[in-house]
Each structure stands twice: as C-alpha cells, then as structure tokens.
Short mmCIF file of C-alpha atoms in Angstrom, two decimals:
data_model
loop_
_atom_site.label_atom_id
_atom_site.label_comp_id
_atom_site.label_asym_id
_atom_site.label_seq_id
_atom_site.Cartn_x
_atom_site.Cartn_y
_atom_site.Cartn_z
CA MET A 1 -99.38 -23.03 45.25
CA ASN A 2 -96.06 -21.80 45.01
CA ASN A 3 -95.30 -18.09 45.06
CA LYS A 4 -92.21 -18.17 45.88
CA ASN A 5 -90.49 -18.01 42.74
CA GLU A 6 -92.05 -14.84 40.69
CA ASN A 7 -89.43 -12.08 39.16
CA PHE A 8 -89.56 -10.28 36.16
CA MET A 9 -87.35 -7.83 33.50
CA ARG A 10 -87.73 -5.62 30.63
CA LEU A 11 -85.98 -4.61 27.85
CA ASP A 12 -86.46 -1.53 25.74
CA PHE A 13 -83.66 -1.91 22.15
CA PRO A 14 -84.03 -0.82 18.84
CA SER A 15 -84.94 -2.72 16.04
CA LYS A 16 -81.36 -3.21 14.93
CA SER A 17 -79.95 -6.67 14.59
CA CYS A 18 -76.88 -6.38 16.16
CA ASN A 19 -79.90 -6.60 19.05
CA GLU A 20 -80.88 -10.07 17.74
CA SER A 21 -78.21 -11.42 19.81
CA PHE A 22 -78.00 -9.50 22.81
CA SER A 23 -82.03 -10.49 23.23
CA ARG A 24 -82.07 -13.64 23.11
CA ALA A 25 -78.46 -13.99 25.82
CA ALA A 26 -80.45 -11.78 28.74
CA VAL A 27 -83.70 -13.24 27.89
CA ALA A 28 -81.57 -17.07 28.45
CA ALA A 29 -79.07 -16.09 31.50
CA PHE A 30 -82.86 -13.90 33.47
CA ALA A 31 -84.96 -17.19 31.85
CA SER A 32 -82.00 -19.74 33.48
CA GLN A 33 -82.94 -18.88 36.95
CA LEU A 34 -85.62 -21.55 36.51
CA ASP A 35 -83.47 -25.17 37.31
CA MET A 36 -83.65 -25.96 33.18
CA ASN A 37 -82.08 -27.85 31.33
CA ILE A 38 -80.30 -27.06 27.77
CA GLU A 39 -82.81 -28.36 25.28
CA GLU A 40 -85.38 -26.09 27.52
CA LEU A 41 -83.02 -23.24 27.17
CA ALA A 42 -82.62 -23.31 24.17
CA ASP A 43 -85.94 -23.49 23.22
CA ILE A 44 -86.39 -20.27 24.53
CA LYS A 45 -83.35 -18.58 23.56
CA THR A 46 -84.16 -19.64 19.58
CA ALA A 47 -87.99 -18.36 20.55
CA VAL A 48 -87.49 -14.84 21.07
CA SER A 49 -84.82 -15.11 19.14
CA GLU A 50 -87.50 -15.79 15.77
CA ALA A 51 -90.01 -12.84 17.75
CA VAL A 52 -87.48 -10.35 17.50
CA THR A 53 -86.09 -10.65 14.66
CA ASN A 54 -89.76 -10.34 12.72
CA SER A 55 -89.81 -7.66 14.56
CA ILE A 56 -87.50 -6.57 13.00
CA VAL A 57 -88.13 -7.56 9.78
CA HIS A 58 -91.28 -7.32 9.28
CA GLY A 59 -92.46 -4.89 12.15
CA TYR A 60 -89.98 -2.26 11.44
CA ARG A 61 -89.04 -2.82 7.57
CA GLY A 62 -87.39 0.45 6.86
CA ILE A 63 -87.95 2.07 9.43
CA LYS A 64 -85.95 2.32 12.79
CA GLY A 65 -88.35 1.52 16.10
CA ILE A 66 -88.26 0.30 19.57
CA ILE A 67 -88.38 -3.23 20.97
CA HIS A 68 -89.69 -4.16 24.33
CA ILE A 69 -89.06 -7.40 26.15
CA GLU A 70 -91.02 -8.19 29.25
CA CYS A 71 -90.36 -11.71 30.81
CA ARG A 72 -92.11 -12.80 33.70
CA ILE A 73 -91.01 -15.94 35.89
CA SER A 74 -94.08 -17.69 37.58
CA GLY A 75 -93.67 -20.66 40.03
CA ASP A 76 -92.50 -23.19 36.75
CA SER A 77 -93.64 -21.23 33.57
CA ILE A 78 -91.68 -18.66 32.09
CA THR A 79 -93.99 -15.76 29.85
CA VAL A 80 -92.50 -14.17 27.14
CA THR A 81 -93.91 -10.93 26.03
CA VAL A 82 -92.02 -9.16 22.77
CA ARG A 83 -93.94 -6.04 21.70
CA ASP A 84 -92.82 -3.74 18.79
CA GLU A 85 -94.94 -0.54 17.71
CA GLY A 86 -93.98 -1.24 14.40
CA ARG A 87 -96.76 -2.62 10.85
CA GLY A 88 -99.11 -4.88 12.57
CA ILE A 89 -99.42 -8.53 10.25
CA GLU A 90 -102.40 -7.68 8.34
CA ASP A 91 -103.76 -11.43 8.21
CA VAL A 92 -102.61 -12.98 11.53
CA GLU A 93 -103.90 -16.32 10.76
CA ARG A 94 -102.01 -16.27 7.79
CA ALA A 95 -98.79 -15.45 8.65
CA MET A 96 -98.81 -18.13 11.18
CA GLN A 97 -99.40 -20.76 8.36
CA PRO A 98 -95.95 -22.27 8.36
CA LEU A 99 -93.91 -21.25 5.65
CA PHE A 100 -96.16 -18.23 4.41
CA THR A 101 -93.77 -15.42 3.88
CA THR A 102 -94.35 -11.94 2.99
CA ASP A 103 -90.24 -11.31 1.75
CA ARG A 104 -91.07 -12.81 -1.87
CA ASP A 105 -87.92 -12.49 -3.43
CA GLY A 106 -85.90 -12.85 0.20
CA GLU A 107 -84.52 -16.06 1.60
CA ARG A 108 -86.50 -15.53 4.88
CA SER A 109 -87.68 -19.34 5.41
CA GLY A 110 -91.53 -18.35 6.97
CA MET A 111 -91.06 -20.86 9.91
CA GLY A 112 -91.22 -18.11 12.65
CA PHE A 113 -93.66 -18.77 13.60
CA THR A 114 -94.13 -22.31 14.15
CA VAL A 115 -90.81 -22.52 15.77
CA MET A 116 -92.55 -20.40 18.05
CA GLN A 117 -94.82 -22.60 18.61
CA THR A 118 -93.03 -25.77 18.80
CA PHE A 119 -90.16 -24.90 21.31
CA MET A 120 -92.50 -22.51 23.61
CA ASP A 121 -96.14 -23.96 25.31
CA LYS A 122 -98.21 -21.53 24.65
CA LEU A 123 -98.01 -18.15 21.98
CA SER A 124 -100.38 -15.78 21.29
CA VAL A 125 -100.38 -13.24 19.20
CA ASP A 126 -101.88 -9.50 18.47
CA SER A 127 -101.16 -7.57 16.45
CA VAL A 128 -103.16 -4.38 15.08
CA TYR A 129 -102.45 -3.73 11.07
CA GLY A 130 -100.74 -0.19 11.31
CA GLU A 131 -100.29 0.04 15.17
CA GLY A 132 -97.86 -3.02 16.22
CA THR A 133 -97.81 -6.41 16.99
CA THR A 134 -97.17 -8.05 20.76
CA VAL A 135 -96.14 -11.84 21.04
CA THR A 136 -97.03 -13.50 23.93
CA MET A 137 -95.06 -17.42 24.55
CA THR A 138 -95.04 -19.37 27.47
CA LYS A 139 -92.93 -22.04 28.47
CA THR A 140 -93.16 -24.32 31.80
CA ILE A 141 -90.12 -25.97 33.00
CA GLY A 142 -90.48 -29.43 33.67
CA GLY A 143 -93.05 -30.64 31.91
CA GLU A 144 -95.59 -31.67 28.98
CA ALA A 145 -97.29 -28.91 27.27
CA ASP A 146 -99.34 -29.39 30.09
CA GLY A 147 -97.17 -29.89 33.53
CA ASP A 148 -101.36 -28.89 35.16
CA PHE A 149 -101.17 -32.43 37.58
CA GLY A 150 -105.09 -31.02 39.27
CA GLU A 151 -105.38 -30.41 42.44
CA ILE A 152 -104.27 -32.56 45.00
CA MET B 1 -69.64 -14.80 12.48
CA GLN B 2 -66.59 -16.78 11.27
CA ILE B 3 -66.37 -18.27 7.24
CA ASN B 4 -63.68 -20.17 6.41
CA ILE B 5 -64.17 -21.49 2.65
CA GLU B 6 -62.17 -24.38 1.51
CA ILE B 7 -62.72 -25.73 -2.29
CA ILE B 8 -62.58 -29.68 -2.09
CA GLY B 9 -61.98 -30.71 -5.46
CA ASN B 10 -65.53 -29.95 -6.85
CA THR B 11 -66.57 -29.80 -3.07
CA LEU B 12 -66.61 -25.86 -1.62
CA VAL B 13 -66.81 -26.53 1.81
CA ALA B 14 -68.28 -23.57 4.02
CA LYS B 15 -67.13 -23.57 7.27
CA LEU B 16 -68.97 -21.67 10.04
CA PHE B 17 -68.38 -20.13 13.76
CA GLY B 18 -70.53 -18.58 15.33
CA GLU B 19 -74.18 -17.62 15.97
CA LEU B 20 -76.28 -18.01 12.77
CA ASP B 21 -78.93 -15.41 12.53
CA HIS B 22 -80.56 -12.41 10.41
CA HIS B 23 -78.17 -10.19 11.69
CA CYS B 24 -75.49 -12.68 9.85
CA CYS B 25 -77.11 -13.85 6.91
CA ASP B 26 -76.36 -12.09 4.23
CA GLU B 27 -72.48 -12.33 5.21
CA VAL B 28 -72.95 -16.04 4.64
CA ARG B 29 -74.73 -15.83 1.37
CA ALA B 30 -72.47 -13.55 -0.05
CA ALA B 31 -69.16 -15.52 0.74
CA VAL B 32 -70.86 -18.40 -0.46
CA ASP B 33 -72.90 -16.95 -3.54
CA ARG B 34 -69.15 -15.51 -4.24
CA GLU B 35 -68.00 -18.84 -5.11
CA ILE B 36 -70.96 -20.37 -6.09
CA GLU B 37 -70.72 -18.10 -9.83
CA ARG B 38 -66.94 -18.31 -9.17
CA GLY B 39 -68.21 -21.34 -11.29
CA ARG B 40 -65.45 -24.22 -10.38
CA ILE B 41 -67.65 -25.96 -8.21
CA LYS B 42 -70.56 -28.36 -7.42
CA ASN B 43 -71.35 -29.67 -4.72
CA LEU B 44 -71.92 -27.39 -1.15
CA VAL B 45 -71.10 -29.05 1.99
CA PHE B 46 -72.18 -26.87 5.67
CA ASP B 47 -69.49 -27.78 8.36
CA LEU B 48 -71.99 -26.63 11.51
CA ASP B 49 -69.42 -27.70 14.21
CA GLY B 50 -68.86 -24.43 15.54
CA VAL B 51 -72.33 -23.08 15.16
CA SER B 52 -73.76 -22.48 18.52
CA PHE B 53 -76.88 -21.26 17.71
CA MET B 54 -79.32 -21.01 14.58
CA ASP B 55 -82.91 -19.97 13.87
CA SER B 56 -85.09 -20.74 10.82
CA SER B 57 -82.93 -17.03 8.92
CA GLY B 58 -79.77 -20.33 9.43
CA ILE B 59 -82.38 -22.34 6.84
CA GLY B 60 -82.88 -19.46 4.40
CA VAL B 61 -79.56 -19.42 3.27
CA ILE B 62 -79.58 -22.94 3.62
CA ALA B 63 -82.41 -23.00 1.40
CA GLY B 64 -81.36 -20.57 -0.61
CA ARG B 65 -78.02 -21.96 -1.26
CA TYR B 66 -79.48 -25.58 -1.61
CA LYS B 67 -81.55 -24.29 -4.31
CA LYS B 68 -78.61 -22.39 -6.98
CA ILE B 69 -76.51 -25.70 -6.25
CA LYS B 70 -79.03 -27.82 -7.80
CA GLU B 71 -79.47 -26.11 -10.48
CA PHE B 72 -76.28 -27.00 -11.76
CA GLY B 73 -76.95 -30.54 -10.54
CA GLY B 74 -74.81 -30.52 -7.44
CA ARG B 75 -75.86 -31.47 -4.13
CA THR B 76 -75.82 -30.27 -1.12
CA LEU B 77 -74.93 -31.20 2.79
CA ILE B 78 -75.05 -30.66 6.02
CA ILE B 79 -72.27 -31.95 8.84
CA ARG B 80 -71.84 -31.62 12.56
CA ALA B 81 -74.58 -29.97 13.33
CA ARG B 82 -75.04 -30.01 17.70
CA PRO B 83 -78.64 -30.57 18.79
CA GLN B 84 -79.85 -27.32 19.34
CA VAL B 85 -78.96 -26.36 15.09
CA ASP B 86 -80.19 -29.78 13.77
CA ARG B 87 -83.72 -29.78 16.54
CA VAL B 88 -84.19 -26.18 13.72
CA LEU B 89 -83.44 -28.50 10.70
CA GLU B 90 -85.89 -31.12 11.96
CA LEU B 91 -88.71 -28.91 12.68
CA SER B 92 -87.28 -27.14 8.53
CA GLY B 93 -88.31 -29.85 6.87
CA ILE B 94 -85.03 -29.01 4.81
CA LYS B 95 -83.51 -32.49 6.24
CA LYS B 96 -85.98 -33.98 3.85
CA ILE B 97 -84.55 -32.63 0.33
CA LEU B 98 -81.20 -32.00 1.38
CA GLU B 99 -78.88 -34.90 3.51
CA CYS B 100 -77.07 -34.38 6.75
CA GLY B 101 -74.57 -36.37 8.29
#
C-alpha cells in the first residue's frame, strides 16, 4: 500500500456558465500533481466540464444554485465529485443513454454522460428527483480501467 | 471565444479561438447562423486549430449548423482539430456524418 499520495480540495461556486471554464481548469490544476500525460489530464478536464454543464443546464435550469466539487487524490487515482441541489434526474438510467436529452428545442448533444463514462474509469450518478444530483467519477493514472495487478 | 468569419466563394469559414463549451455556444451559433440566413453561402468549414478545449456542447453547436447547411444541400467540414477536440468529435460519432480534414 502506498499512502503517501493523499490530498483533497473543495470548490463551491454559483451555477453561472462562466464558471464552467474556471472549474475544469481548477480541477485540472489540482489533478496535475499526479504524474499524468496530457491526454489523461484532458480527459479529466472534459469529464468535469460535462458534469458542471449538466448541473447548470439541467440541475439548475431556470434557477440559481451552488455547485460543489470535491477532488480527492489517493495513490494513483483521482476521484472528482460534482454535486448540485437542483431538480434532480427523474430517470438516471435513461439520462445516461447516449444521445438522450430533455432539451428537444435546443442543441444539447445528449453526450455528456457518455463523455464522462468514456474518459474516466468509474462513474456513478446518484440523483433524487427534486433534490439534486451527485456525480462521482474516478480515474486511475498510468493504467487501463483495471489497474489492479493484485497482491504481490 | 473569438470567432473569425471569412467567406470564400460560397463557403463560410468559421475560425474559432479559445474554449468551445456551453458558455460560448450561443455566440458561435449566432455568428454562423447570421451568415447562413443571409443566404449567400452553401458550404461551411469549421477551422478548429485555435480551439484549445471542446466538450459535448461544441458537438451540439456543430451538429446544429450541419443540419441547417444540409437543408440547402451544402456540406460541412471540420479542419485542424487538436487531439482533445478530436477525441470528443470521434466519440460523438459526428465524424461519420460530416467531413473532417
């Protein structure tokens, strides 16, 4: 076990779209203390951007609220939690289908969760309709999704 | 986001600079649609060399413009996408419906 690499940070900000670029840059800056390549860092940045945009566009649609981010580094892994106290998702399974969007008139691509799933190793979405959504995603650096070589 | 619009013949070249996310979607949409609605152009090129970051909101904007251009029988092309942008384009499947150079 390697416990020397433990760290965390928290970020709270209002659900303004100008905070999308700020929040993904802040997470990327924190994440970069892990020794990762440009592609891995870009993956984290993109996934965070999707989660924060979901909270703004869907969670807090038409209302103002606070978005909470927590990042935790443990060994070679980083876990990013993006939480809102917005509308929540009625049907999480359906929302996670590629191309599914509730935004019929607009031009949302319906790819947000697919991006998070593809670019991170683990994704979980907990939502209570009417209360809010928590997205938790983990990426292990320097390995494939299963970076576990077992006990030696 | 900075948007440079250039018209070459009947082709609109939209050069984008900066980060293409939900926050600047409306700006890009408005700038390109303004030219499409003037009716002087047929084809559309997105030059993404200056785009340092894009998420799925960018896909929405590009796909939306592609549909409009297609209505009038025109073609949409994406050129010079950087690796992070290309990865999002690839994942979205949009590269299968429009041309990428």
